[in-house]
Amino acid sequence: AQLNRTDFLERDLRYYYGPMWRALQTPSEACNTYCYRINEVANDNPYLLIAHHYTRYIGDLSGGKILRGIADNALDLPAGEGLHFYDFPKVEDAKKFKAAYRVTLDSLDLDQSQINMLIAEANYAFRLNMYMFDELQGDASKSLLKVFWGFLKSRVRLTSESN
């Protein structure tokens, strides 16, 4: 329940595409590949869904705040619109939540082979996410990458200047 963000995602989609967003959107090839893999894993090795869950949610909790700020600056959105994807209102402390999540993962009754398969699947899930991002190489994503790169360079500069 703490990670349920369907309403937030749908709110963003309504903002960007209007109330008929479901009829207007068709999944990309990379999205279809990702969905196919999730369905395949659900049917063949359901415990591997943990890897997709981990990659998606822990990744969003780890970098979401920074990416939200970068997207907000790059897209110049009205306050409170278009970035609800990054909202986790039921997670009060992301650092504590991630630590508890890892403790839960470590307590799973898995053998070494299953652990290795989970790690391999998490790496694959990350690549599937990157494939989807690569498909978005339009002007908006290029701008976002430029802003992100500028942000990183400024952080490195500020850090080195303060030393």
PDB file of C-alpha atoms in Angstrom:
ATOM      1  CA  ALA A   1       0.000   0.000   0.000  1.00  0.00           C
ATOM      2  CA  GLN A   2       2.903   2.374   0.670  1.00  0.00           C
ATOM      3  CA  LEU A   3       4.053   2.149  -2.942  1.00  0.00           C
ATOM      4  CA  ASN A   4       0.665   2.271  -4.676  1.00  0.00           C
ATOM      5  CA  ARG A   5       0.945   5.108  -7.191  1.00  0.00           C
ATOM      6  CA  THR A   6      -1.610   4.215  -9.872  1.00  0.00           C
ATOM      7  CA  ASP A   7      -3.729   7.289  -9.105  1.00  0.00           C
ATOM      8  CA  PHE A   8      -0.658   9.530  -9.320  1.00  0.00           C
ATOM      9  CA  LEU A   9       0.432   8.080 -12.648  1.00  0.00           C
ATOM     10  CA  GLU A  10      -3.055   8.425 -14.081  1.00  0.00           C
ATOM     11  CA  ARG A  11      -3.206  12.036 -12.894  1.00  0.00           C
ATOM     12  CA  ASP A  12       0.018  12.803 -14.769  1.00  0.00           C
ATOM     13  CA  LEU A  13      -1.265  11.077 -17.898  1.00  0.00           C
ATOM     14  CA  ARG A  14      -4.510  13.094 -17.739  1.00  0.00           C
ATOM     15  CA  TYR A  15      -2.464  16.274 -17.380  1.00  0.00           C
ATOM     16  CA  TYR A  16      -0.269  15.549 -20.408  1.00  0.00           C
ATOM     17  CA  TYR A  17      -2.807  13.863 -22.714  1.00  0.00           C
ATOM     18  CA  GLY A  18      -6.240  14.852 -21.433  1.00  0.00           C
ATOM     19  CA  PRO A  19      -9.115  12.782 -20.058  1.00  0.00           C
ATOM     20  CA  MET A  20      -9.030  10.398 -23.033  1.00  0.00           C
ATOM     21  CA  TRP A  21      -5.380   9.477 -22.491  1.00  0.00           C
ATOM     22  CA  ARG A  22      -6.092   5.724 -22.486  1.00  0.00           C
ATOM     23  CA  ALA A  23      -7.495   5.899 -26.020  1.00  0.00           C
ATOM     24  CA  LEU A  24      -4.650   8.106 -27.243  1.00  0.00           C
ATOM     25  CA  GLN A  25      -1.702   6.088 -26.002  1.00  0.00           C
ATOM     26  CA  THR A  26      -0.277   2.958 -27.556  1.00  0.00           C
ATOM     27  CA  PRO A  27       2.617   1.113 -25.959  1.00  0.00           C
ATOM     28  CA  SER A  28       5.997   1.463 -27.618  1.00  0.00           C
ATOM     29  CA  GLU A  29       8.038  -1.537 -28.723  1.00  0.00           C
ATOM     30  CA  ALA A  30      10.228  -1.280 -25.616  1.00  0.00           C
ATOM     31  CA  CYS A  31       7.136  -1.041 -23.398  1.00  0.00           C
ATOM     32  CA  ASN A  32       5.652  -4.123 -25.060  1.00  0.00           C
ATOM     33  CA  THR A  33       8.953  -5.968 -24.527  1.00  0.00           C
ATOM     34  CA  TYR A  34       8.965  -4.998 -20.873  1.00  0.00           C
ATOM     35  CA  CYS A  35       5.320  -6.050 -20.379  1.00  0.00           C
ATOM     36  CA  TYR A  36       5.996  -9.330 -22.167  1.00  0.00           C
ATOM     37  CA  ARG A  37       8.896 -10.030 -19.804  1.00  0.00           C
ATOM     38  CA  ILE A  38       6.844  -9.254 -16.714  1.00  0.00           C
ATOM     39  CA  ASN A  39       4.089 -11.600 -17.900  1.00  0.00           C
ATOM     40  CA  GLU A  40       6.646 -14.267 -18.782  1.00  0.00           C
ATOM     41  CA  VAL A  41       8.228 -14.060 -15.336  1.00  0.00           C
ATOM     42  CA  ALA A  42       4.811 -14.069 -13.637  1.00  0.00           C
ATOM     43  CA  ASN A  43       3.959 -17.315 -15.422  1.00  0.00           C
ATOM     44  CA  ASP A  44       7.326 -19.109 -15.209  1.00  0.00           C
ATOM     45  CA  ASN A  45       9.159 -17.841 -12.100  1.00  0.00           C
ATOM     46  CA  PRO A  46       6.898 -15.484 -10.120  1.00  0.00           C
ATOM     47  CA  TYR A  47       9.487 -14.843  -7.427  1.00  0.00           C
ATOM     48  CA  LEU A  48      11.541 -13.007 -10.085  1.00  0.00           C
ATOM     49  CA  LEU A  49       8.912 -10.259 -10.016  1.00  0.00           C
ATOM     50  CA  ILE A  50      10.740  -9.145  -6.874  1.00  0.00           C
ATOM     51  CA  ALA A  51      13.586  -7.989  -9.118  1.00  0.00           C
ATOM     52  CA  HIS A  52      11.240  -5.812 -11.187  1.00  0.00           C
ATOM     53  CA  HIS A  53       9.593  -4.444  -8.071  1.00  0.00           C
ATOM     54  CA  TYR A  54      12.964  -3.633  -6.535  1.00  0.00           C
ATOM     55  CA  THR A  55      14.309  -1.993  -9.693  1.00  0.00           C
ATOM     56  CA  ARG A  56      11.225   0.131 -10.206  1.00  0.00           C
ATOM     57  CA  TYR A  57      10.387   1.284  -6.700  1.00  0.00           C
ATOM     58  CA  ILE A  58      13.744   1.454  -4.978  1.00  0.00           C
ATOM     59  CA  GLY A  59      15.089   3.232  -8.058  1.00  0.00           C
ATOM     60  CA  ASP A  60      12.246   5.748  -7.925  1.00  0.00           C
ATOM     61  CA  LEU A  61      12.708   6.285  -4.197  1.00  0.00           C
ATOM     62  CA  SER A  62      16.468   6.674  -4.597  1.00  0.00           C
ATOM     63  CA  GLY A  63      16.622   9.109  -7.485  1.00  0.00           C
ATOM     64  CA  GLY A  64      13.074  10.376  -7.701  1.00  0.00           C
ATOM     65  CA  LYS A  65      13.531  13.557  -5.717  1.00  0.00           C
ATOM     66  CA  ILE A  66      16.469  14.681  -7.843  1.00  0.00           C
ATOM     67  CA  LEU A  67      14.807  13.660 -11.110  1.00  0.00           C
ATOM     68  CA  ARG A  68      11.591  15.427 -10.089  1.00  0.00           C
ATOM     69  CA  GLY A  69      13.477  18.669  -9.566  1.00  0.00           C
ATOM     70  CA  ILE A  70      15.304  18.313 -12.856  1.00  0.00           C
ATOM     71  CA  ALA A  71      12.093  17.518 -14.751  1.00  0.00           C
ATOM     72  CA  ASP A  72      10.318  20.427 -13.092  1.00  0.00           C
ATOM     73  CA  ASN A  73      13.065  22.832 -14.176  1.00  0.00           C
ATOM     74  CA  ALA A  74      13.302  21.391 -17.688  1.00  0.00           C
ATOM     75  CA  LEU A  75       9.572  21.266 -18.372  1.00  0.00           C
ATOM     76  CA  ASP A  76       8.585  24.486 -16.542  1.00  0.00           C
ATOM     77  CA  LEU A  77       5.314  22.951 -15.374  1.00  0.00           C
ATOM     78  CA  PRO A  78       2.570  24.658 -13.384  1.00  0.00           C
ATOM     79  CA  ALA A  79       3.017  24.032  -9.669  1.00  0.00           C
ATOM     80  CA  GLY A  80       1.841  20.579  -8.684  1.00  0.00           C
ATOM     81  CA  GLU A  81       1.188  19.290 -12.196  1.00  0.00           C
ATOM     82  CA  GLY A  82       2.717  16.550 -14.319  1.00  0.00           C
ATOM     83  CA  LEU A  83       5.149  15.102 -11.785  1.00  0.00           C
ATOM     84  CA  HIS A  84       2.981  13.058  -9.449  1.00  0.00           C
ATOM     85  CA  PHE A  85       4.859   9.971 -10.640  1.00  0.00           C
ATOM     86  CA  TYR A  86       7.476  10.945  -8.071  1.00  0.00           C
ATOM     87  CA  ASP A  87       5.007  11.221  -5.158  1.00  0.00           C
ATOM     88  CA  PHE A  88       5.269   8.664  -2.373  1.00  0.00           C
ATOM     89  CA  PRO A  89       2.995  10.234   0.260  1.00  0.00           C
ATOM     90  CA  LYS A  90       2.766   7.032   2.322  1.00  0.00           C
ATOM     91  CA  VAL A  91       6.542   6.688   2.597  1.00  0.00           C
ATOM     92  CA  GLU A  92       7.478   9.077   5.383  1.00  0.00           C
ATOM     93  CA  ASP A  93      11.204   8.362   5.382  1.00  0.00           C
ATOM     94  CA  ALA A  94      12.621   6.955   2.136  1.00  0.00           C
ATOM     95  CA  LYS A  95      15.939   5.968   3.724  1.00  0.00           C
ATOM     96  CA  LYS A  96      14.247   3.948   6.481  1.00  0.00           C
ATOM     97  CA  PHE A  97      11.811   2.412   4.010  1.00  0.00           C
ATOM     98  CA  LYS A  98      14.640   1.267   1.722  1.00  0.00           C
ATOM     99  CA  ALA A  99      16.556  -0.191   4.669  1.00  0.00           C
ATOM    100  CA  ALA A 100      13.475  -2.144   5.811  1.00  0.00           C
ATOM    101  CA  TYR A 101      12.883  -3.287   2.229  1.00  0.00           C
ATOM    102  CA  ARG A 102      16.418  -4.665   2.026  1.00  0.00           C
ATOM    103  CA  VAL A 103      16.014  -6.439   5.369  1.00  0.00           C
ATOM    104  CA  THR A 104      12.873  -8.077   3.980  1.00  0.00           C
ATOM    105  CA  LEU A 105      14.748  -9.145   0.842  1.00  0.00           C
ATOM    106  CA  ASP A 106      17.603 -10.543   2.906  1.00  0.00           C
ATOM    107  CA  SER A 107      15.161 -12.597   4.983  1.00  0.00           C
ATOM    108  CA  LEU A 108      13.609 -14.369   1.987  1.00  0.00           C
ATOM    109  CA  ASP A 109      14.147 -18.124   1.986  1.00  0.00           C
ATOM    110  CA  LEU A 110      16.083 -18.380  -1.281  1.00  0.00           C
ATOM    111  CA  ASP A 111      18.970 -20.583  -2.284  1.00  0.00           C
ATOM    112  CA  GLN A 112      22.064 -19.217  -4.026  1.00  0.00           C
ATOM    113  CA  SER A 113      20.766 -20.160  -7.464  1.00  0.00           C
ATOM    114  CA  GLN A 114      17.555 -18.197  -6.875  1.00  0.00           C
ATOM    115  CA  ILE A 115      19.536 -15.239  -5.546  1.00  0.00           C
ATOM    116  CA  ASN A 116      21.709 -15.288  -8.668  1.00  0.00           C
ATOM    117  CA  MET A 117      18.592 -15.416 -10.852  1.00  0.00           C
ATOM    118  CA  LEU A 118      17.104 -12.459  -8.963  1.00  0.00           C
ATOM    119  CA  ILE A 119      20.263 -10.421  -9.500  1.00  0.00           C
ATOM    120  CA  ALA A 120      20.323 -11.291 -13.201  1.00  0.00           C
ATOM    121  CA  GLU A 121      16.634 -10.388 -13.519  1.00  0.00           C
ATOM    122  CA  ALA A 122      17.159  -7.057 -11.715  1.00  0.00           C
ATOM    123  CA  ASN A 123      19.936  -6.240 -14.181  1.00  0.00           C
ATOM    124  CA  TYR A 124      17.626  -7.171 -17.055  1.00  0.00           C
ATOM    125  CA  ALA A 125      14.800  -5.068 -15.582  1.00  0.00           C
ATOM    126  CA  PHE A 126      17.182  -2.112 -15.425  1.00  0.00           C
ATOM    127  CA  ARG A 127      18.105  -2.639 -19.096  1.00  0.00           C
ATOM    128  CA  LEU A 128      14.424  -2.864 -20.048  1.00  0.00           C
ATOM    129  CA  ASN A 129      13.878   0.483 -18.329  1.00  0.00           C
ATOM    130  CA  MET A 130      16.807   1.933 -20.251  1.00  0.00           C
ATOM    131  CA  TYR A 131      15.384   0.637 -23.550  1.00  0.00           C
ATOM    132  CA  MET A 132      12.162   2.495 -22.829  1.00  0.00           C
ATOM    133  CA  PHE A 133      14.105   5.627 -21.991  1.00  0.00           C
ATOM    134  CA  ASP A 134      16.112   5.267 -25.210  1.00  0.00           C
ATOM    135  CA  GLU A 135      12.871   5.247 -27.186  1.00  0.00           C
ATOM    136  CA  LEU A 136      12.040   8.632 -25.731  1.00  0.00           C
ATOM    137  CA  GLN A 137      14.961  10.296 -27.476  1.00  0.00           C
ATOM    138  CA  GLY A 138      12.766  13.145 -28.659  1.00  0.00           C
ATOM    139  CA  ASP A 139      13.366  16.778 -27.835  1.00  0.00           C
ATOM    140  CA  ALA A 140      11.898  16.552 -24.333  1.00  0.00           C
ATOM    141  CA  SER A 141      14.158  13.732 -23.203  1.00  0.00           C
ATOM    142  CA  LYS A 142      17.215  15.345 -24.792  1.00  0.00           C
ATOM    143  CA  SER A 143      16.413  18.564 -22.956  1.00  0.00           C
ATOM    144  CA  LEU A 144      15.931  16.673 -19.732  1.00  0.00           C
ATOM    145  CA  LEU A 145      19.257  14.901 -20.195  1.00  0.00           C
ATOM    146  CA  LYS A 146      20.990  18.226 -20.864  1.00  0.00           C
ATOM    147  CA  VAL A 147      19.483  19.756 -17.724  1.00  0.00           C
ATOM    148  CA  PHE A 148      20.417  16.651 -15.716  1.00  0.00           C
ATOM    149  CA  TRP A 149      23.985  16.763 -17.057  1.00  0.00           C
ATOM    150  CA  GLY A 150      24.225  20.477 -16.237  1.00  0.00           C
ATOM    151  CA  PHE A 151      22.913  19.767 -12.752  1.00  0.00           C
ATOM    152  CA  LEU A 152      25.502  17.034 -12.193  1.00  0.00           C
ATOM    153  CA  LYS A 153      28.341  19.240 -13.481  1.00  0.00           C
ATOM    154  CA  SER A 154      27.255  22.105 -11.216  1.00  0.00           C
ATOM    155  CA  ARG A 155      27.117  19.749  -8.205  1.00  0.00           C
ATOM    156  CA  VAL A 156      30.615  18.463  -8.972  1.00  0.00           C
ATOM    157  CA  ARG A 157      31.853  22.042  -9.393  1.00  0.00           C
ATOM    158  CA  LEU A 158      30.262  23.154  -6.106  1.00  0.00           C
ATOM    159  CA  THR A 159      31.687  20.153  -4.275  1.00  0.00           C
ATOM    160  CA  SER A 160      35.200  20.699  -5.629  1.00  0.00           C
ATOM    161  CA  GLU A 161      35.046  24.453  -4.907  1.00  0.00           C
ATOM    162  CA  SER A 162      34.040  23.858  -1.283  1.00  0.00           C
ATOM    163  CA  ASN A 163      37.028  21.541  -0.692  1.00  0.00           C
TER     164      ASN A 163
END
